[in-house]
Short mmCIF file of C-alpha atoms (C1' of nucleotides) in Angstrom, two decimals:
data_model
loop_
_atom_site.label_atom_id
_atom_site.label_comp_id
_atom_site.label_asym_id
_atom_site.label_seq_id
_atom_site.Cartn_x
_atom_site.Cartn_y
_atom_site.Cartn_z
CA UNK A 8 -20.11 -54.58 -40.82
CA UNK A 9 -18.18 -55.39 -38.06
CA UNK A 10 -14.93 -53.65 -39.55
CA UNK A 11 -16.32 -50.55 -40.04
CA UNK A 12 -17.36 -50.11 -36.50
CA UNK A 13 -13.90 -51.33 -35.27
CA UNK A 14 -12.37 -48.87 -37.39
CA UNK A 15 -14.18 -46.27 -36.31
CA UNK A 16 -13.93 -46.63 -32.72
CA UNK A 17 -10.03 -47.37 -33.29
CA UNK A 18 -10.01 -43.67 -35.18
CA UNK A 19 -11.49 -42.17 -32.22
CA UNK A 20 -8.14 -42.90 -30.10
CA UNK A 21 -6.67 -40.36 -33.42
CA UNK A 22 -3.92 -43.55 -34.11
CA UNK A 23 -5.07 -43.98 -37.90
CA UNK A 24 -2.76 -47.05 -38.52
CA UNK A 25 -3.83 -48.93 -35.58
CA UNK A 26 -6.29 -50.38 -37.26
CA UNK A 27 -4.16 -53.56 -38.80
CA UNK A 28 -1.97 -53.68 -35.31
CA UNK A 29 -1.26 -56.85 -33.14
CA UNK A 30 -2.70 -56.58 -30.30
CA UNK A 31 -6.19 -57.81 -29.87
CA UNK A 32 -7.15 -58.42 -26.28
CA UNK A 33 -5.17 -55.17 -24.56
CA UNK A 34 -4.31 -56.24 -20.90
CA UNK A 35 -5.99 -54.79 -18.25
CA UNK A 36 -2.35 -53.03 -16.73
CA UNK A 37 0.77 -53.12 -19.49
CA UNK A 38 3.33 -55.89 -18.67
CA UNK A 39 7.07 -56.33 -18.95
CA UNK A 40 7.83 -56.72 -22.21
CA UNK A 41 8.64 -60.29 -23.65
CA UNK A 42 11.98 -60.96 -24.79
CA UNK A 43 12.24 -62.59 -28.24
CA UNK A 44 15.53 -63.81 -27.98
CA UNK A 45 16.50 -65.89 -30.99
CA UNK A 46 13.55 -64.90 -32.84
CA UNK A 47 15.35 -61.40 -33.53
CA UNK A 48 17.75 -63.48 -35.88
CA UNK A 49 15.40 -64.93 -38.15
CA UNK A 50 13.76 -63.73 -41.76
CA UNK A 51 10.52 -65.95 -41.24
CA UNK A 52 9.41 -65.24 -38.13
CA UNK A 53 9.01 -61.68 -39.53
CA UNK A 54 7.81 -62.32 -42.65
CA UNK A 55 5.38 -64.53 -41.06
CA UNK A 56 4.37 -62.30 -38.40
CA UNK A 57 3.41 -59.65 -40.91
CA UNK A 58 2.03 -62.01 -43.64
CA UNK A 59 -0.61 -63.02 -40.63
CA UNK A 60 -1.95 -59.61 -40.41
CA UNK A 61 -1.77 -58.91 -43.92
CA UNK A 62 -3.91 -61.65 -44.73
CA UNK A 63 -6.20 -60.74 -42.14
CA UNK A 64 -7.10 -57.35 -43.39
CA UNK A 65 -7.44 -59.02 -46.72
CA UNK A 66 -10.06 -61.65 -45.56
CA UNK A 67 -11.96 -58.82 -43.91
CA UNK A 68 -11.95 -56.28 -47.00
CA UNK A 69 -12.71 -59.08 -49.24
CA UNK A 70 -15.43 -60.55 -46.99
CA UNK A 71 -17.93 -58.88 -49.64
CA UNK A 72 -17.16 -61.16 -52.42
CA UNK A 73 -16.05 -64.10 -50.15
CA UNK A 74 -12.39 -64.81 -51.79
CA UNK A 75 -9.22 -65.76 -50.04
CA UNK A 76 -5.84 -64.58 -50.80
CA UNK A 77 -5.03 -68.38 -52.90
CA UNK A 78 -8.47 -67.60 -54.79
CA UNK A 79 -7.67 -64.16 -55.67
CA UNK A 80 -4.35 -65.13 -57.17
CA UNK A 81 -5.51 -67.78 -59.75
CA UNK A 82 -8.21 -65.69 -60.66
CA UNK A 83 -5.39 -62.68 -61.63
CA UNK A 84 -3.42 -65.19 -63.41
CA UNK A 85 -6.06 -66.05 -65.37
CA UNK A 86 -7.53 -63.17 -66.34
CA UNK A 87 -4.27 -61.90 -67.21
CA UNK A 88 -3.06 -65.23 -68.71
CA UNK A 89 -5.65 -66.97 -70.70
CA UNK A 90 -5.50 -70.26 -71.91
CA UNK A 91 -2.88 -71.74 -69.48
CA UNK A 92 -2.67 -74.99 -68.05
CA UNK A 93 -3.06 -75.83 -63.97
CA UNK A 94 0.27 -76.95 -64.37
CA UNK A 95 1.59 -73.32 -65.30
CA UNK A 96 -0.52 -71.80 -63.13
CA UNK A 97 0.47 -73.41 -60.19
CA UNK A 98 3.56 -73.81 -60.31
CA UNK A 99 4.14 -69.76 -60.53
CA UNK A 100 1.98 -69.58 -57.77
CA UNK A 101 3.68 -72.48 -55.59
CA UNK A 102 0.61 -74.23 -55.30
CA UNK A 103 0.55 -78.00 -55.70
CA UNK A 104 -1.52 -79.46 -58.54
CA UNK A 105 -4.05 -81.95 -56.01
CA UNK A 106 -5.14 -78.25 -53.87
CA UNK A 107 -5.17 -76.22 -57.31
CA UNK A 108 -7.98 -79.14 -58.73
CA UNK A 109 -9.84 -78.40 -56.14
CA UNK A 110 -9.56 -74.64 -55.88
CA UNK A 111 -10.56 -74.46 -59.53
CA UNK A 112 -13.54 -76.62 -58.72
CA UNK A 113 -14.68 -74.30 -56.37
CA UNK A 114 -14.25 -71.75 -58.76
CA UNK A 115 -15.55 -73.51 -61.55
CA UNK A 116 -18.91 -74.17 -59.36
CA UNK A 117 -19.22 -70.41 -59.06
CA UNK A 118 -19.16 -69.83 -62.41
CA UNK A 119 -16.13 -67.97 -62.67
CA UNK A 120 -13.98 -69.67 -64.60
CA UNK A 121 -14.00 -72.62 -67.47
CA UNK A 122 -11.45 -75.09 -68.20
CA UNK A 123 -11.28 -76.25 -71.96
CA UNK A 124 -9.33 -79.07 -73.43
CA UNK A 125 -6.16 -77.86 -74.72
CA UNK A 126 -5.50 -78.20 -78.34
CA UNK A 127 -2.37 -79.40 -78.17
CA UNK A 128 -1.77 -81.48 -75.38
CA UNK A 129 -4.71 -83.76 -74.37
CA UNK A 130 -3.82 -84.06 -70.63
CA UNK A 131 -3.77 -80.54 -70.28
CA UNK A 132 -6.55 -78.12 -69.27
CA UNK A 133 -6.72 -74.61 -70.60
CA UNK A 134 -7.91 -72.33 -68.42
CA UNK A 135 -10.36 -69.07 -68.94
CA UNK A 136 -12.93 -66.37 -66.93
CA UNK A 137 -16.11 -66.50 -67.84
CA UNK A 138 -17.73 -63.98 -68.06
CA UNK A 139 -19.23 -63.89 -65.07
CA UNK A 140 -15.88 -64.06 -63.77
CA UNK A 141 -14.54 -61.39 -65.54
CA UNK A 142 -17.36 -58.98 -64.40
CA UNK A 143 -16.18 -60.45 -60.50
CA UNK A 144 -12.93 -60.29 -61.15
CA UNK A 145 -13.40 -56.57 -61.63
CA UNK A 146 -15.26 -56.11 -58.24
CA UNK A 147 -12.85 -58.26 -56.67
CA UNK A 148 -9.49 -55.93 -58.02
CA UNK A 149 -11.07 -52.63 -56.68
CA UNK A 150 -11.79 -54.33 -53.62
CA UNK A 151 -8.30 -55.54 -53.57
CA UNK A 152 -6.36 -52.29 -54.35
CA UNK A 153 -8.39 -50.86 -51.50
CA UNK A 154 -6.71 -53.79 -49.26
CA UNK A 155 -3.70 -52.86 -50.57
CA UNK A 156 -4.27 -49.06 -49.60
CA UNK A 157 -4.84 -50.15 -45.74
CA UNK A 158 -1.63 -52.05 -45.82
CA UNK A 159 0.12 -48.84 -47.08
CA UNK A 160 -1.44 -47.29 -43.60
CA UNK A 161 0.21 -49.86 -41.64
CA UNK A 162 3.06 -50.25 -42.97
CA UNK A 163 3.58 -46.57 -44.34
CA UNK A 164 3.77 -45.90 -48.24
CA UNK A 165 7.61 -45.77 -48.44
CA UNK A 166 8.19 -48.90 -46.24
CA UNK A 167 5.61 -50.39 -48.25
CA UNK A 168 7.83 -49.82 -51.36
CA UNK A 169 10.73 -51.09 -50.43
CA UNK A 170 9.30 -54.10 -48.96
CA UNK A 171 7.96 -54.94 -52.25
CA UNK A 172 11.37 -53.93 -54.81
CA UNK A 173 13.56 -55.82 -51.63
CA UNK A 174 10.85 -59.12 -52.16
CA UNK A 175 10.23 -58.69 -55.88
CA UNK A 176 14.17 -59.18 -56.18
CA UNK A 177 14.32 -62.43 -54.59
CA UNK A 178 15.64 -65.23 -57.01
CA UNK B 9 19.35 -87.16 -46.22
CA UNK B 10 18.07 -86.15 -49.24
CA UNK B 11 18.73 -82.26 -49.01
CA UNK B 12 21.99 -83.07 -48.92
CA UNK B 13 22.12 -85.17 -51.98
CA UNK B 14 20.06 -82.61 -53.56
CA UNK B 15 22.21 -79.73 -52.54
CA UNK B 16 25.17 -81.59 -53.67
CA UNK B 17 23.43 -82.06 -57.34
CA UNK B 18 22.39 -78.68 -57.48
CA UNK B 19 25.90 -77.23 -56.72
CA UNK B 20 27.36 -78.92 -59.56
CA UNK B 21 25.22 -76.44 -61.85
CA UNK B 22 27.43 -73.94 -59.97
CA UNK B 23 24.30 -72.37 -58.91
CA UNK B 24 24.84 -72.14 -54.69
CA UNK B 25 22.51 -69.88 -54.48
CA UNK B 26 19.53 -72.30 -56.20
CA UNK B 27 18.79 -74.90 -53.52
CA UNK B 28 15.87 -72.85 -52.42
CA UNK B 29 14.58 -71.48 -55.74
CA UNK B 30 10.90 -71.83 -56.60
CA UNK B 31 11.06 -74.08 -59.24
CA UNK B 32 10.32 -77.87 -58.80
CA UNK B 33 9.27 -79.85 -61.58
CA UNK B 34 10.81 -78.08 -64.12
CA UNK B 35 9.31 -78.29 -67.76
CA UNK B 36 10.99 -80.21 -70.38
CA UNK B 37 10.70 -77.29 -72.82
CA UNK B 38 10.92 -73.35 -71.20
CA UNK B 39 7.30 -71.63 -71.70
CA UNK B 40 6.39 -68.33 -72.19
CA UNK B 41 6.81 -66.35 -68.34
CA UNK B 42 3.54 -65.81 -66.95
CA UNK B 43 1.91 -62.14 -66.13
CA UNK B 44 1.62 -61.34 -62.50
CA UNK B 45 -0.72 -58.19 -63.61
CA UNK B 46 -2.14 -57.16 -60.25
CA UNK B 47 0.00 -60.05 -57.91
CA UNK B 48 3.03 -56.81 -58.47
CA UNK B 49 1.26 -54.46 -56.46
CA UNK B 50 0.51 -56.92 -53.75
CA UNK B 51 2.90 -56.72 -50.48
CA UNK B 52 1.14 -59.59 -49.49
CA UNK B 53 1.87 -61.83 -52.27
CA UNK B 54 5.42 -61.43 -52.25
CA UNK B 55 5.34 -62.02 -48.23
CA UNK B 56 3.34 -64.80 -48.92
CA UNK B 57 5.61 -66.57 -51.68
CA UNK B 58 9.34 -66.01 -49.24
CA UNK B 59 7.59 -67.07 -46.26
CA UNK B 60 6.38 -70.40 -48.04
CA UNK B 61 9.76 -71.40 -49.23
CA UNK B 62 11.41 -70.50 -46.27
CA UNK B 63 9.00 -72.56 -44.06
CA UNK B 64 9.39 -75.06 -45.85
CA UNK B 65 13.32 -75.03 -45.29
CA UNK B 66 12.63 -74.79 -42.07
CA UNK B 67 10.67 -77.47 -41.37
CA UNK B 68 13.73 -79.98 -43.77
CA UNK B 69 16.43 -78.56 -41.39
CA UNK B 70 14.85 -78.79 -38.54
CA UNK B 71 13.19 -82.33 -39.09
CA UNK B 72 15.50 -84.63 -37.32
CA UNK B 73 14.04 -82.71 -33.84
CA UNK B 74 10.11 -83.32 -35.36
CA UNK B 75 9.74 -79.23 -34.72
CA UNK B 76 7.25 -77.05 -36.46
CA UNK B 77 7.42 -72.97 -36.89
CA UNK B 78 4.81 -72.79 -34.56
CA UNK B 79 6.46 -74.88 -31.76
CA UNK B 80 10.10 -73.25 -32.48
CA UNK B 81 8.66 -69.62 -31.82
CA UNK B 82 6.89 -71.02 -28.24
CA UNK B 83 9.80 -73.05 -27.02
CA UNK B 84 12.37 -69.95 -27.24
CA UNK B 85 10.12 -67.59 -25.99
CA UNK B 86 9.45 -69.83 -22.72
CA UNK B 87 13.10 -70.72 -22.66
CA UNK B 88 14.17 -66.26 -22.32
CA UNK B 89 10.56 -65.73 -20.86
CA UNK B 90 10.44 -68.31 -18.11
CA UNK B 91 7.06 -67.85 -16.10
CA UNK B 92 5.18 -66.41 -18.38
CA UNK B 93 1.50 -66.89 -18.96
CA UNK B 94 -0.11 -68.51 -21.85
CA UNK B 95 -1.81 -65.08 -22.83
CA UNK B 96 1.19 -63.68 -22.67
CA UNK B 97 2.64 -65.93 -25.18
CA UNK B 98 -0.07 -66.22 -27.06
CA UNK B 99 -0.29 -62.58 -27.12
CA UNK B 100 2.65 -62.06 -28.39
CA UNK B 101 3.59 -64.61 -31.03
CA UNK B 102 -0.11 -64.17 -32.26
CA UNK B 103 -1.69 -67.07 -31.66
CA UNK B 104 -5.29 -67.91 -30.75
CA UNK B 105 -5.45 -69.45 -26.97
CA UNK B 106 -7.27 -72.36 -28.39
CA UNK B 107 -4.42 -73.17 -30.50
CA UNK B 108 -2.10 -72.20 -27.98
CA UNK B 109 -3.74 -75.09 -26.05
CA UNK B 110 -3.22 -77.93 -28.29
CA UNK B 111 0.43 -76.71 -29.23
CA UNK B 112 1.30 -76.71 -25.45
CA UNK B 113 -0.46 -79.92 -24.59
CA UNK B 114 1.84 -81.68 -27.09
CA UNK B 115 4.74 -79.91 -25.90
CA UNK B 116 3.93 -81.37 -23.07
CA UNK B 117 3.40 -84.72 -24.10
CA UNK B 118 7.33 -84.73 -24.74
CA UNK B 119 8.13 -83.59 -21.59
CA UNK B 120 9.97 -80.43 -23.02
CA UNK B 121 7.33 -77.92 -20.52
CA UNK B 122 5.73 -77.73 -17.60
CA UNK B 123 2.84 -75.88 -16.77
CA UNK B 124 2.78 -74.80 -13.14
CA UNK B 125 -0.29 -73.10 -11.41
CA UNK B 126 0.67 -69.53 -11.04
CA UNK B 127 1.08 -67.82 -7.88
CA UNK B 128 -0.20 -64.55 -8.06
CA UNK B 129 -3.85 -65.06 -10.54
CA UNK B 130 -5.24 -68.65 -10.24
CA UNK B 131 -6.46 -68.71 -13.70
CA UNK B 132 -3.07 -68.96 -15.49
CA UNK B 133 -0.66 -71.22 -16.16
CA UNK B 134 3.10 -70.47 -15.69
CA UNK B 135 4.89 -71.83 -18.25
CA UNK B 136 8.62 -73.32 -18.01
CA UNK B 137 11.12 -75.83 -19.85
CA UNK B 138 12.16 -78.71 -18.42
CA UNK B 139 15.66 -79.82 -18.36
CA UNK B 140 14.94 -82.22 -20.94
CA UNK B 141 13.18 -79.15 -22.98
CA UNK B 142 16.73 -77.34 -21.96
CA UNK B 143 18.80 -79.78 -23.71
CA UNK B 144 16.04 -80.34 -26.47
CA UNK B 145 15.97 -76.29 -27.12
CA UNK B 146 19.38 -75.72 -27.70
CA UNK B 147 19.75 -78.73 -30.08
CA UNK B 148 16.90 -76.84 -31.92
CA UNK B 149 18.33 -73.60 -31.93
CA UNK B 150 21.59 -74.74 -33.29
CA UNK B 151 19.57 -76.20 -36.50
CA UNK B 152 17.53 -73.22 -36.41
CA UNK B 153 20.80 -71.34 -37.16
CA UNK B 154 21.76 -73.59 -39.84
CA UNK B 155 18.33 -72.82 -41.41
CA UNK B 156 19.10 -69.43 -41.05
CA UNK B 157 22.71 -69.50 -42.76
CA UNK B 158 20.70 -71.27 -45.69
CA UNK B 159 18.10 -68.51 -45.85
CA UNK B 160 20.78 -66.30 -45.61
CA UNK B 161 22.82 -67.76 -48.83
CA UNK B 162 19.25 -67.77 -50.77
CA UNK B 163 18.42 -64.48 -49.76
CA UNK B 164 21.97 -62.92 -50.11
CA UNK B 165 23.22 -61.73 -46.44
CA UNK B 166 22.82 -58.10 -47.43
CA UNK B 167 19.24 -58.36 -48.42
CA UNK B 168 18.77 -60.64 -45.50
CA UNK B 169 19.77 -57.94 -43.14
CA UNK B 170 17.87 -55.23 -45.26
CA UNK B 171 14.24 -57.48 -44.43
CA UNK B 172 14.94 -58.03 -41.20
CA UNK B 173 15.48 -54.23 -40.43
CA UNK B 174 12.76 -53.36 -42.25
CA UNK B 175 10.53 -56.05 -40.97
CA UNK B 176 11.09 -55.70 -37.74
CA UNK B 177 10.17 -51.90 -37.89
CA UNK B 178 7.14 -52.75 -38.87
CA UNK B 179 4.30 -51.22 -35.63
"C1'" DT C 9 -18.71 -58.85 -16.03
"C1'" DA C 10 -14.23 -59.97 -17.87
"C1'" DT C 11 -10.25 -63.05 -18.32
"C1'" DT C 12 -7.65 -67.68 -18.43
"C1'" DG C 13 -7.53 -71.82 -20.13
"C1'" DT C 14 -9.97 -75.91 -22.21
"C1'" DT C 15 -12.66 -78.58 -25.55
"C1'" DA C 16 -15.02 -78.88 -29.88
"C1'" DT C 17 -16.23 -77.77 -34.72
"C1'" DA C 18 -15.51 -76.16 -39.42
"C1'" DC C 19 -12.69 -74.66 -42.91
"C1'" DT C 20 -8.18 -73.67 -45.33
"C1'" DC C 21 -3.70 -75.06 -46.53
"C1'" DT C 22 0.25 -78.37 -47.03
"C1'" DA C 23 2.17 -82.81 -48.09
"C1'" DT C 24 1.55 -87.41 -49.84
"C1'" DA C 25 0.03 -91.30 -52.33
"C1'" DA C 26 -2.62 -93.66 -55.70
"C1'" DC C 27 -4.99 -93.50 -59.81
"C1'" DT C 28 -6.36 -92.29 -65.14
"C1'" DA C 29 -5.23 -90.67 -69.41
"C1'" DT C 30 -2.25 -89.05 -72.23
"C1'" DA C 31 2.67 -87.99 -73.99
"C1'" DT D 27 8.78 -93.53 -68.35
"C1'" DA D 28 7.17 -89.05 -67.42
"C1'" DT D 29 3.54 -85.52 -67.14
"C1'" DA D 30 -1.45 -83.45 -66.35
"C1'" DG D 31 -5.02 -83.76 -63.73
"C1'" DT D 32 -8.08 -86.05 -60.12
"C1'" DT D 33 -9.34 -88.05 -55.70
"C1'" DA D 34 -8.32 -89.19 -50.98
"C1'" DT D 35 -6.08 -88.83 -46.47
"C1'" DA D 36 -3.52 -86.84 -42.59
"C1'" DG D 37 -1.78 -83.08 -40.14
"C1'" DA D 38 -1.18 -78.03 -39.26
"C1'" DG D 39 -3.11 -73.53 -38.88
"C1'" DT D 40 -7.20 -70.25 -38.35
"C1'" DA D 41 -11.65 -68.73 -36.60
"C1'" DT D 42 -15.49 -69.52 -33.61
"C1'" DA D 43 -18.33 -70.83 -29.84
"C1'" DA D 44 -19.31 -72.73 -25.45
"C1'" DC D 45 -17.79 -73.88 -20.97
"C1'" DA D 46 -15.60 -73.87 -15.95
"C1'" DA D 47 -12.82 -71.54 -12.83
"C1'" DT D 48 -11.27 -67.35 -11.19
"C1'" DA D 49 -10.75 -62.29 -11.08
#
DNA sequence: TATTGTTATACTCTATAACTATA
DNA sequence: TATAGTTATAGAGTATAACAATA
């Protein structure tokens, strides 16, 4: 794959946690550095600037089993939460009801997950792994935990825990 | 506008700190919480779940001006970087050139930038504001520090700081 | 040969609105 | 009336590829 020969010829300049860094396309001669200005001030610009490359590294170790970040997250929720409705499931994961239909219809045509009319309430669809899905969803964790051990290169392991007790904490 | 009335309705519940919470549509009965299983162990997901809400304040604060993340982060950088090349920008704020492109085009189309051949390497572009894109930038970055006061209250100042330094640390 | 900027295409994600069927 | 889910549309962002002009 493409990665692993990046990676490799990245480790050959000995900076192991280059590999995830900002900064495709290295200028021929450095330049002066760019002032950010009001940028410096502001939460998102960070958390979006790191989010970018985060998700990057995820599409790219995840390439194997061809899932996005929005994919992998329903199917945890699922697995780990069987039987819930879209409406549950989407609205923990901030994702609005018309994209989640068609996310789980993508799904649904992979055979990964089944949607069953809920006892109860007749609108409602409950939702389940096959078990297919369960058998990807397996593949698709290990591959995942190994994403998340790249990030802890970047980002190093104890920066990498506070990030996520400071975030977790949000209201 | 309606933040405002919304704000206002959401004070009385003498929750301040609420107006950005993660919760629209609220059930009319409370259900069991959901299990995040693997989603805790993700940096990513958390990033993923601030940035969204906080984007999306962004872009309700800063509507009256029409002006996107995106276009926010270019304008200030060629407002404190004035001359600088698109790959320099681009570089930078990580965005692809083709993007770049577009954005700039439209920028353009309001008459906030101006794109002057460069004198040294013919290829580039130089880019600079206007003095319409003056006056239009600091409008802008006076709403972009409202938004940021409002990030700050959901966020807690302390923890807000906290991010930032951490965030920014980040190679 | 490589870089700068442009145009074009395909896909994902976000935000809406309109619709049905249930509650 | 309100909610659960579906379908459709428009716009933004991402990832490529191909191209002309210049280095």
């Amino acid at each position: 794959m493409g990665q692993q020969s990046r990676r490799s010829a990245e480790a050959e300049s000995s900076e192991s946690r280059a590999s995830l860094k900002v900064r495709a396309r290295l200028p021929h001669r450095e330049r002066k550095p760019i002032n950010l200005d009001a940028l410096n001030g502001h939460v998102g610009y960070f958390l979006r600037r790191l989010q970018v490359v985060v998700f990057r590294e995820f599409l790219r170790t995840l390439a194997e089993m061809n899932v996005r970040p929005a994919q992998y997250s329903v199917l945890v929720l699922i697995g780990a939460n069987p039987g819930r409705s879209q409406a549950e499931i989407g609205e923990v994961l901030n994702i609005e009801r018309a994209r989640l239909a068609r996310l789980l219809h993508e799904l649904q045509r992979r055979d990964w997950i089944q949607r069953l009319a809920s006892t109860g309430d007749l609108r409602s669809h409950s939702l389940f792994l096959t078990n297919e899905g369960t058998r990807a969803l397996a593949r698709i964790k290990m591959l995942a935990a190994r994403h998340e051990m790249q990030v802890s290169e970047l980002l190093g392991a104890k920066r990498r825990k506070l990030l996520i007790e400071l975030l977790q904490a949000v209201p």
